[in-house]
PDB file of C-alpha atoms in Angstrom:
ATOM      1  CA  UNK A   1      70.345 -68.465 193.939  1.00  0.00           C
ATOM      2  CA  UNK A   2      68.877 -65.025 192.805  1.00  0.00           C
ATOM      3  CA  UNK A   3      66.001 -65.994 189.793  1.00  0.00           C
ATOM      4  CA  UNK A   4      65.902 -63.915 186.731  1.00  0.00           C
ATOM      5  CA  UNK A   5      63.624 -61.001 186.617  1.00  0.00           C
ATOM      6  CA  UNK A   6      61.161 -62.111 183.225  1.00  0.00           C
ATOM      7  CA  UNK A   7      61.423 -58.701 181.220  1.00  0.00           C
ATOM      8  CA  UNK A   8      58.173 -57.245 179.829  1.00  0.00           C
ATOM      9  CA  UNK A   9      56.513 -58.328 176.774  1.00  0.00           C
ATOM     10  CA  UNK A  10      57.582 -55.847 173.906  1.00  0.00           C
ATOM     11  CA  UNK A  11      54.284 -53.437 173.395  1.00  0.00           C
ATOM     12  CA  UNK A  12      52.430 -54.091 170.039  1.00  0.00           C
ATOM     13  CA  UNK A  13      54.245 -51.350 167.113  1.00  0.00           C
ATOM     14  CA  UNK A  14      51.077 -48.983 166.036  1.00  0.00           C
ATOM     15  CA  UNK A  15      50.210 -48.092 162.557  1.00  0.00           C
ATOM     16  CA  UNK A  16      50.518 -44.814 161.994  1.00  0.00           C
ATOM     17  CA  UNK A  17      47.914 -42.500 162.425  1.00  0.00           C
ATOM     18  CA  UNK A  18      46.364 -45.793 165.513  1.00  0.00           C
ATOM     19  CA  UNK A  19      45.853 -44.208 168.768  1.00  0.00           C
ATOM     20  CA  UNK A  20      47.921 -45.194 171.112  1.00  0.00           C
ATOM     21  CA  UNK A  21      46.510 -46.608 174.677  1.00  0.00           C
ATOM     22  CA  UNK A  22      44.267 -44.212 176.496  1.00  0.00           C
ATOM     23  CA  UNK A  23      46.322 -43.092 180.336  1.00  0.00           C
ATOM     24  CA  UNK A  24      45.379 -40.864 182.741  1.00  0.00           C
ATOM     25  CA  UNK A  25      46.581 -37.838 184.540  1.00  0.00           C
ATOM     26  CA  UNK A  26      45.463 -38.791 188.213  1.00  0.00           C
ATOM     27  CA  UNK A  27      41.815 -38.232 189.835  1.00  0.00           C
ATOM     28  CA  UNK A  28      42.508 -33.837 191.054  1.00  0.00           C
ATOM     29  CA  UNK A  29      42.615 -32.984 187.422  1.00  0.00           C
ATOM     30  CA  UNK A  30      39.147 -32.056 186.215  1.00  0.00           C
ATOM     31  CA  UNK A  31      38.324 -30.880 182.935  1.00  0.00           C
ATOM     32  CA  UNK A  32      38.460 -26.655 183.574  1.00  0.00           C
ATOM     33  CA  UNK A  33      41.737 -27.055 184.443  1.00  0.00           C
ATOM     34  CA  UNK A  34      43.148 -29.113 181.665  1.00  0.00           C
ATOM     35  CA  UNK A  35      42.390 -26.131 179.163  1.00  0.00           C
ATOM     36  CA  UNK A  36      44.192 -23.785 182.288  1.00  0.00           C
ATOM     37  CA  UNK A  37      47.382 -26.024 181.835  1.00  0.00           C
ATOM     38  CA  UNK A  38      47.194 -26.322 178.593  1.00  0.00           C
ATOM     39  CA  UNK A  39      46.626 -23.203 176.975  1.00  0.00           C
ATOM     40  CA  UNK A  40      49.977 -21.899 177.684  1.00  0.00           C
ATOM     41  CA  UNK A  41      51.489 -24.941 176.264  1.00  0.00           C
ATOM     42  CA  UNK A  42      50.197 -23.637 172.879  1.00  0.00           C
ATOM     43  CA  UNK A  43      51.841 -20.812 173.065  1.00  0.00           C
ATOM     44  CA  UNK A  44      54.902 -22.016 174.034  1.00  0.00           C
ATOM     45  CA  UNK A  45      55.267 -24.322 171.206  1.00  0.00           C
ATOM     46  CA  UNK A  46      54.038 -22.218 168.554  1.00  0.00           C
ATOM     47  CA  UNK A  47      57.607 -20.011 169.603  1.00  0.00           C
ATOM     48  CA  UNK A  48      59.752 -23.351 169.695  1.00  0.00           C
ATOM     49  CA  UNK A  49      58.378 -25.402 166.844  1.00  0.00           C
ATOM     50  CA  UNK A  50      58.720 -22.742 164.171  1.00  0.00           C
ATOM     51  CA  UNK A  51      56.593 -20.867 162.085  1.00  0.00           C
ATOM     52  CA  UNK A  52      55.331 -23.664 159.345  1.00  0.00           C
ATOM     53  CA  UNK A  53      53.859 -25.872 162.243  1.00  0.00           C
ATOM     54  CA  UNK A  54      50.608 -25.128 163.793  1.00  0.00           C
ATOM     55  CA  UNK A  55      49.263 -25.742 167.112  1.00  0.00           C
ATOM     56  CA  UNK A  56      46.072 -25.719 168.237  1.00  0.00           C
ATOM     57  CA  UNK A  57      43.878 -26.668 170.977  1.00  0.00           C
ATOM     58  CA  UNK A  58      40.344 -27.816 170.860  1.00  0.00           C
ATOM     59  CA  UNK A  59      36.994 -28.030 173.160  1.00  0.00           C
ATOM     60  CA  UNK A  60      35.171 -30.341 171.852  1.00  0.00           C
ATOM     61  CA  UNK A  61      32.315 -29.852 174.433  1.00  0.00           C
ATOM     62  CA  UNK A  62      32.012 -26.324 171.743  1.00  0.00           C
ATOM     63  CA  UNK A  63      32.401 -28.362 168.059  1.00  0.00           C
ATOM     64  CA  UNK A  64      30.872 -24.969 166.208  1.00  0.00           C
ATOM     65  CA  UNK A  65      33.632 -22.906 167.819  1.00  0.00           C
ATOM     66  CA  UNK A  66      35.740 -25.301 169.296  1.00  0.00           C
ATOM     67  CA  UNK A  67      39.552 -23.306 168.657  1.00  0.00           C
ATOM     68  CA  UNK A  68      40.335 -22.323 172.341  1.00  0.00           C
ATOM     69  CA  UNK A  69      43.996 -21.970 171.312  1.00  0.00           C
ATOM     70  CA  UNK A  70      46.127 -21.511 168.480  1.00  0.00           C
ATOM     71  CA  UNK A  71      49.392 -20.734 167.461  1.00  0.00           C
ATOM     72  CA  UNK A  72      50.440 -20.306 163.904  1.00  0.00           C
ATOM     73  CA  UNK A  73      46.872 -20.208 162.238  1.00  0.00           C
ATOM     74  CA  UNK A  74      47.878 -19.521 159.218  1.00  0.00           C
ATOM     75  CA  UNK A  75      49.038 -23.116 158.374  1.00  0.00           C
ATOM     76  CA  UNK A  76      45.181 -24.299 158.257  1.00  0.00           C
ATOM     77  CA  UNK A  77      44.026 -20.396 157.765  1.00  0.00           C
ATOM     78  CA  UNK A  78      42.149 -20.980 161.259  1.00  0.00           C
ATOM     79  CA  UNK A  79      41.523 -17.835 163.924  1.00  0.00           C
ATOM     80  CA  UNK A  80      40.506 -18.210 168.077  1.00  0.00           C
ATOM     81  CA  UNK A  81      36.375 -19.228 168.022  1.00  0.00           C
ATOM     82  CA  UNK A  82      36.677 -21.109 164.286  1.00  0.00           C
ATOM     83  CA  UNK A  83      35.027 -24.451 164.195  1.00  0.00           C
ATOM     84  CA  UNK A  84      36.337 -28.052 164.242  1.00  0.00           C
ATOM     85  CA  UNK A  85      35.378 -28.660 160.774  1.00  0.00           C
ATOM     86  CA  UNK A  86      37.701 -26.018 159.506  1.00  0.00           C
ATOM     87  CA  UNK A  87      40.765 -27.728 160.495  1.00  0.00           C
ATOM     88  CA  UNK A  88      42.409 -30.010 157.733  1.00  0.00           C
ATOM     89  CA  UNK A  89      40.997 -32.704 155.354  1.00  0.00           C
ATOM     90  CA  UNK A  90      41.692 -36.364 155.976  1.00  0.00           C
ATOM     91  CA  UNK A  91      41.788 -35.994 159.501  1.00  0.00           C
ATOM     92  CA  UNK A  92      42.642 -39.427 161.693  1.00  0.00           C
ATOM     93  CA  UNK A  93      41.882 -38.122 164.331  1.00  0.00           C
ATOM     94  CA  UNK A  94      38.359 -37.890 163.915  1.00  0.00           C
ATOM     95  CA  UNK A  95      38.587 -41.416 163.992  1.00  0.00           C
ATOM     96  CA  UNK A  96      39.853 -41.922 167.544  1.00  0.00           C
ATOM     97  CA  UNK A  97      36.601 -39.325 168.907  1.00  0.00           C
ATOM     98  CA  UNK A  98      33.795 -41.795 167.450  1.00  0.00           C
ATOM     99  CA  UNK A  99      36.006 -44.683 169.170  1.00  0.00           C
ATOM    100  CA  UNK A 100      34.259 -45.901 172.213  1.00  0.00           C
ATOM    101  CA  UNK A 101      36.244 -45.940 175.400  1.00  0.00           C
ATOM    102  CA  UNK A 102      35.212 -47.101 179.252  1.00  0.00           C
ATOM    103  CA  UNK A 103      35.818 -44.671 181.462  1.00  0.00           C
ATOM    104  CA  UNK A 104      38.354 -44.657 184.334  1.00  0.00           C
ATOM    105  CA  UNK A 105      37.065 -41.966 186.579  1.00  0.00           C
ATOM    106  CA  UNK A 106      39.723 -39.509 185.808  1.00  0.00           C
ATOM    107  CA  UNK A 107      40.980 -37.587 182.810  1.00  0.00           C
ATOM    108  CA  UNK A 108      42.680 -39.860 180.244  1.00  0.00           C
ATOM    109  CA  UNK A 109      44.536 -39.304 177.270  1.00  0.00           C
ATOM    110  CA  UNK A 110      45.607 -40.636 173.887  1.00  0.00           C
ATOM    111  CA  UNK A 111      47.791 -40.295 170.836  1.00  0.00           C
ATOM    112  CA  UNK A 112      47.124 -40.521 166.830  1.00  0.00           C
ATOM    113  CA  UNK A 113      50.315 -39.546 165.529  1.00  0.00           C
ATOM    114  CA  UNK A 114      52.333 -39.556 162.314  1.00  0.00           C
ATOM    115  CA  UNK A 115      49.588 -39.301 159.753  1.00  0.00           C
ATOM    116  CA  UNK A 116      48.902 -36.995 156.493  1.00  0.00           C
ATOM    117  CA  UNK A 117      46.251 -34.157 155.843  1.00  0.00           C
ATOM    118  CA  UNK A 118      45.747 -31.541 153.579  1.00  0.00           C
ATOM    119  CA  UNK A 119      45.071 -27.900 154.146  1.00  0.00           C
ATOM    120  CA  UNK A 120      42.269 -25.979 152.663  1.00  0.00           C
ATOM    121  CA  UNK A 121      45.236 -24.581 149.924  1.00  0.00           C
ATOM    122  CA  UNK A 122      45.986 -28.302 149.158  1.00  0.00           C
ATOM    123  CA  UNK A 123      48.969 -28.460 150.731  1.00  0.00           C
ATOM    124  CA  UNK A 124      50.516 -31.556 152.584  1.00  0.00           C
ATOM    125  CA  UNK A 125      50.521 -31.376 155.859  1.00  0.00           C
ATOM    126  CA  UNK A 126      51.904 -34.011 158.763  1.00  0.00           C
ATOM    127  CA  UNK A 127      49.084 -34.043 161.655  1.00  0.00           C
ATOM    128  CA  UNK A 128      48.989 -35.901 165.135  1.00  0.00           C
ATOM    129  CA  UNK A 129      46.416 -35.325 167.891  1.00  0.00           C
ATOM    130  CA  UNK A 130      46.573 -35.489 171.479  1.00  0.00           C
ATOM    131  CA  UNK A 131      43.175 -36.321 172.851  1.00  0.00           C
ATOM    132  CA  UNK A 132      42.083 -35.995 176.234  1.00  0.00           C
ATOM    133  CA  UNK A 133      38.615 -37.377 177.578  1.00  0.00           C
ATOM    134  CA  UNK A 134      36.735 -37.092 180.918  1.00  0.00           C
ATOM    135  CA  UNK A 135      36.251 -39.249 183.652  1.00  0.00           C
ATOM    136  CA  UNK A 136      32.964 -41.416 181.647  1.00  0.00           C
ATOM    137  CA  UNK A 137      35.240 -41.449 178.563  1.00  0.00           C
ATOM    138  CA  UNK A 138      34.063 -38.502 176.473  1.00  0.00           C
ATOM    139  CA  UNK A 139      36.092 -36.975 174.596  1.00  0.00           C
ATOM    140  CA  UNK A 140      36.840 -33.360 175.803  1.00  0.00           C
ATOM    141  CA  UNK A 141      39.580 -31.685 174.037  1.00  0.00           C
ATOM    142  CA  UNK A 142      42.372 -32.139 171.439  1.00  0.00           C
ATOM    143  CA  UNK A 143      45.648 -30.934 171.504  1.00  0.00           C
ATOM    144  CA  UNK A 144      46.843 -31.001 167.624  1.00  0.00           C
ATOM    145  CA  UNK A 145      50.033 -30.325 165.882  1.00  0.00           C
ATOM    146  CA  UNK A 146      50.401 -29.817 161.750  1.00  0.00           C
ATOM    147  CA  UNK A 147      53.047 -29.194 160.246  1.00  0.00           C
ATOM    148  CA  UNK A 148      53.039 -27.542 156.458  1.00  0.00           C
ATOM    149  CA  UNK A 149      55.904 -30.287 154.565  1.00  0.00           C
ATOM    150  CA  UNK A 150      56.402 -27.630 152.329  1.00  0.00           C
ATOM    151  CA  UNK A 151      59.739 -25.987 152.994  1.00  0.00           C
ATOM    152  CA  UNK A 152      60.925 -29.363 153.884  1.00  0.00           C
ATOM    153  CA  UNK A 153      60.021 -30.755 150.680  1.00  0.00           C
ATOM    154  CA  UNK A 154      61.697 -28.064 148.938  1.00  0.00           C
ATOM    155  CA  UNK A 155      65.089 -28.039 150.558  1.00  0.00           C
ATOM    156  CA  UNK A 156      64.807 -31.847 150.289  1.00  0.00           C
ATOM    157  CA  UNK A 157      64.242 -31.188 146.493  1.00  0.00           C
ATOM    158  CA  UNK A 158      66.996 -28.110 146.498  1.00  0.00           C
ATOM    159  CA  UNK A 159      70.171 -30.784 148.311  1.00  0.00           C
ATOM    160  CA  UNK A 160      68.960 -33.623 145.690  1.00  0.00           C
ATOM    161  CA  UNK A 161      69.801 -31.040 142.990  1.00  0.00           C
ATOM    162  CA  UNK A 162      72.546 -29.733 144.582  1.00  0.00           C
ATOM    163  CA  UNK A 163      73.802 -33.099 145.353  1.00  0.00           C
ATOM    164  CA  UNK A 164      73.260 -34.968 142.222  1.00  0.00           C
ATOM    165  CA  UNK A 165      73.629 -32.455 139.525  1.00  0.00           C
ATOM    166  CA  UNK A 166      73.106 -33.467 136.187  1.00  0.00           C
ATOM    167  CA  UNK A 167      74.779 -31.774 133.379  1.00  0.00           C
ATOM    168  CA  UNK A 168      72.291 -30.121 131.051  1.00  0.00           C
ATOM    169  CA  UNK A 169      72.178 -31.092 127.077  1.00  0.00           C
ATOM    170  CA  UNK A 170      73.222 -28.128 124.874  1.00  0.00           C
ATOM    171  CA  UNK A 171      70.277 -25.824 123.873  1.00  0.00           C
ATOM    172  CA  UNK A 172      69.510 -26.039 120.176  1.00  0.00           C
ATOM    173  CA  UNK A 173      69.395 -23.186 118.122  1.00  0.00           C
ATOM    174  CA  UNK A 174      66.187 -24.098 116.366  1.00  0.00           C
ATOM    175  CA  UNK A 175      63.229 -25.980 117.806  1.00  0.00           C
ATOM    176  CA  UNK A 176      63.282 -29.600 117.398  1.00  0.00           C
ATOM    177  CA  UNK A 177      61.030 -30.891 114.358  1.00  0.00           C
ATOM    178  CA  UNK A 178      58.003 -31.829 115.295  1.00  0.00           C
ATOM    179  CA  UNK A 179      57.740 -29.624 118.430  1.00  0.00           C
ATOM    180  CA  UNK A 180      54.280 -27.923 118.593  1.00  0.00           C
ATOM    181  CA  UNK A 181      53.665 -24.625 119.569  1.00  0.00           C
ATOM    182  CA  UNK A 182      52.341 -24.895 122.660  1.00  0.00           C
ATOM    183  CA  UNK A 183      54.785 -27.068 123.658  1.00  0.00           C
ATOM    184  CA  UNK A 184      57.226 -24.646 123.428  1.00  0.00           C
ATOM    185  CA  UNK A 185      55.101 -21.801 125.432  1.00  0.00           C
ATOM    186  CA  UNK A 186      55.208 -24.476 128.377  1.00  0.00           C
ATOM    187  CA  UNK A 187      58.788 -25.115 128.165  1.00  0.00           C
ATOM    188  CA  UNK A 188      59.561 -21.315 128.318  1.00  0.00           C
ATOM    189  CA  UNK A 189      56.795 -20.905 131.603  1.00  0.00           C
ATOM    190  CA  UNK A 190      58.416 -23.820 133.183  1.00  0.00           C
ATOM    191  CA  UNK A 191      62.110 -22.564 132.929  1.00  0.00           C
ATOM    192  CA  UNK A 192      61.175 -19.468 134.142  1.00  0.00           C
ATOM    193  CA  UNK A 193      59.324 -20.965 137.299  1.00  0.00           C
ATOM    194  CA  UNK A 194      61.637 -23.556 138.206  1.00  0.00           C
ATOM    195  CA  UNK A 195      64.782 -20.925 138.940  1.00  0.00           C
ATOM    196  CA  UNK A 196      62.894 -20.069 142.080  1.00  0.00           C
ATOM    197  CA  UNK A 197      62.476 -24.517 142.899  1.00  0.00           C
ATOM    198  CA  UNK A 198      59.605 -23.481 144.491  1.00  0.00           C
ATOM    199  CA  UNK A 199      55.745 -23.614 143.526  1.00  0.00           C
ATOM    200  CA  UNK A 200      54.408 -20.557 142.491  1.00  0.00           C
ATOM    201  CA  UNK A 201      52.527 -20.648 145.132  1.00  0.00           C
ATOM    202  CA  UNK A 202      55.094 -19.617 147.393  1.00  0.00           C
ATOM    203  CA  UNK A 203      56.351 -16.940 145.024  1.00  0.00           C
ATOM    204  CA  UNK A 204      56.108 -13.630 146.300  1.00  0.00           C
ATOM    205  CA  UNK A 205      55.146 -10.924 143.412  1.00  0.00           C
ATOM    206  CA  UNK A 206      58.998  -9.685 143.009  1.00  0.00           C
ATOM    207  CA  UNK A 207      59.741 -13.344 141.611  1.00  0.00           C
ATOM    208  CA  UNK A 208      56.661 -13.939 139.868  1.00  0.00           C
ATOM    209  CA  UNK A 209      57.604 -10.157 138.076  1.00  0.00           C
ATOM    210  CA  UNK A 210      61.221 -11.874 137.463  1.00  0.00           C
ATOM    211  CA  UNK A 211      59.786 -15.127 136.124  1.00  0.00           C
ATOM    212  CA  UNK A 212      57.429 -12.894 133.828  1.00  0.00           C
ATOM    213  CA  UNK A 213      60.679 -10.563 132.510  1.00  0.00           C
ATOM    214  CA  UNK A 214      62.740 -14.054 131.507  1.00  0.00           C
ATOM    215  CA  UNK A 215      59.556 -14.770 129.396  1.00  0.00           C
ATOM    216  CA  UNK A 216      59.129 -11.292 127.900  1.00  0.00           C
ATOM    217  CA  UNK A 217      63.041 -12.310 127.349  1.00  0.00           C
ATOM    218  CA  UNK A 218      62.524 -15.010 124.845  1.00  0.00           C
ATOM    219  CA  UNK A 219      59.143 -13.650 123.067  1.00  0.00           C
ATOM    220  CA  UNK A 220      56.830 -15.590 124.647  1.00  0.00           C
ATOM    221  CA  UNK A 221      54.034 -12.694 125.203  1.00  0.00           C
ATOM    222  CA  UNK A 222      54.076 -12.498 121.535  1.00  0.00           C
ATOM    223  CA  UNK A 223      51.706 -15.464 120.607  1.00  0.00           C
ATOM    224  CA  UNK A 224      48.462 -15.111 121.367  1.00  0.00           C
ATOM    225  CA  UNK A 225      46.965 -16.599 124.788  1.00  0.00           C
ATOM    226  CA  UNK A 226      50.425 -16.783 126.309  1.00  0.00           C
ATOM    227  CA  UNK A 227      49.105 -14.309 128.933  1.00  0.00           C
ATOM    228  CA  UNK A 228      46.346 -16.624 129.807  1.00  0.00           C
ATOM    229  CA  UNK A 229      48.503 -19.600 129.825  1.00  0.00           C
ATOM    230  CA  UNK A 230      51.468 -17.639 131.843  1.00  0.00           C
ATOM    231  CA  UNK A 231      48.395 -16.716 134.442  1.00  0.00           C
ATOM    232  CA  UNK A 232      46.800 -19.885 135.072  1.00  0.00           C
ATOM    233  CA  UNK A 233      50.692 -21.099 135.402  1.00  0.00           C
ATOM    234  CA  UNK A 234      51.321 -18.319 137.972  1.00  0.00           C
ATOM    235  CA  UNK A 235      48.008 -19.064 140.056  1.00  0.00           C
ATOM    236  CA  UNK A 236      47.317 -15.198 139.241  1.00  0.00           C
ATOM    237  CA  UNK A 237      44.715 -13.056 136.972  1.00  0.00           C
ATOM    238  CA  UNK A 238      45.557 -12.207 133.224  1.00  0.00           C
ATOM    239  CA  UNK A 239      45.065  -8.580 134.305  1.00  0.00           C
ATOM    240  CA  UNK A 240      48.131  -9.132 137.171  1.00  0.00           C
ATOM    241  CA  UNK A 241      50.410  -9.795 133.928  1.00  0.00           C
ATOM    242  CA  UNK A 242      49.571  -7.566 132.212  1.00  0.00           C
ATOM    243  CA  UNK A 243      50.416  -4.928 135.170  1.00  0.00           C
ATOM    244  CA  UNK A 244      53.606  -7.034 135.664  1.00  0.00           C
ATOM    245  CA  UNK A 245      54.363  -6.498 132.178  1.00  0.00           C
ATOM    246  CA  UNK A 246      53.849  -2.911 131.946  1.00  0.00           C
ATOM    247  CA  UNK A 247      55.738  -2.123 135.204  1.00  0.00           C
ATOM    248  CA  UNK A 248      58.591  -3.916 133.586  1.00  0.00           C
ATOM    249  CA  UNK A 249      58.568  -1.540 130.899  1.00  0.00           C
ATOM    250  CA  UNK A 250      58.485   1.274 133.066  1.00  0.00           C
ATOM    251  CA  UNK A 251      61.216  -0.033 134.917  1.00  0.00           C
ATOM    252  CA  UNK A 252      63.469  -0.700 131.492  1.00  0.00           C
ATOM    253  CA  UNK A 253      62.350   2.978 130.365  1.00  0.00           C
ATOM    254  CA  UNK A 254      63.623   4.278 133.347  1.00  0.00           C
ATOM    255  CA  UNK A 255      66.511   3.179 133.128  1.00  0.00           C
ATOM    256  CA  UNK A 256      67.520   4.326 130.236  1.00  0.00           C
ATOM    257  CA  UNK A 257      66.752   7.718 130.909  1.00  0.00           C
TER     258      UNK A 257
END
């Protein structure tokens, strides 16, 4: 009578952003030649993974210049020869290089995945690390991935509105009573922003023009400090409305010529 094979105990679930188990790549690999295999692994991502995700790889053996390899820099704002401490805030993965480990004699690896960071422009980013460390258990180099939510959060936010569209209550002729001023400057900045359902940030200078012309539109440069307000809104300098402003007249005189 055969006997039943006992299956394997189900492996502990990790918390996000826990390394997993350290495991190694066999005893010919030494450290110069990790970097040789994995350099063009950066660069083949950063073609396949899209533009909003970043991937970089680090020696850590070189902390004040430790970028040997990016691709898509401009998620973090890093460059080749930036150091480790440029990367994003709230990093886990620092966590996992102060972590002691035994060595095994070869090159081993581990993984910190699924946790949040924030870029230097305070945007949201989702991070994991691949970290590699020699054969005494040092850690040698980091093999990172972030990826800016951003577009994803917006066409998450775009289908919701899409999807659930909510009919909107008539427009008054007159402002409620009791409505302050100022409250009514911030409901004219916000309508003109949200058309675009992206931060203003992400607008490019043709859209922040537009969202400046639909507040010319309904009088809101006529009270006083509405330029300041409509800057600090727009993330841009009181003088760059006032430019936007006057190229929109030039562009209505025009026009009518």
């Amino acid at each position: 009578m055969a006997t039943a094979k006992k299956s394997a105990a189900p492996a502990a679930r990790r918390k996000r952003g826990q390394a997993a188990p350290a495991q190694g790549l066999g005893a010919g690999v030494q450290v110069r030649d990790l970097f040789a295999l994995l350099e063009p692994v950066v660069t083949l991502l950063g073609g396949v993974v899209g533009e909003n995700i970043e991937v970089v790889l680090h020696d850590l053996s070189a902390p004040g210049s430790s970028v040997r390899a990016i691709a898509n820099g401009h998620v973090s704002g890093r460059n080749l020869g930036d150091p480790i401490l440029s990367g994003p805030r709230e990093d886990a993965g620092f966590s996992e290089l102060y972590r002691d480990v035994a060595g095994t004699g070869t090159i081993s690896w581990s993984i910190v995945d699924a946790y949040q960071t924030t870029n230097a422009a305070g945007r949201q980013l989702r991070s994991a690390t691949l970290l590699f460390r020699d054969g005494v258990g040092l850690p040698v180099a980091a093999l990172c991935l972030n990826a800016d939510m951003t577009v994803f959060e917006m066409a998450h936010g775009w289908l919701e509105q899409m999807l659930h569209r909510k009919p909107k209550p008539p427009r008054s002729q007159a402002p409620a009573a009791g409505v302050g001023l100022e409250a009514m400057m911030q409901e004219i900045i916000d309508d003109a922003v949200q058309r675009f359902m992206k931060p203003p940030a992400l607008m490019n200078k043709e859209e922040k023009m537009y969202a400046v012309e639909a507040m010319m539109h309904r009088g809101l440069f006529l009270i006083r400090n509405s330029v300041e307000q409509v800057a600090a809104a727009l993330g841009v300098s009181r003088f760059t409305i006032y430019n936007y402003i006057e190229q929109i007249k030039q562009k209505k005189a025009a026009s009518r010529q």
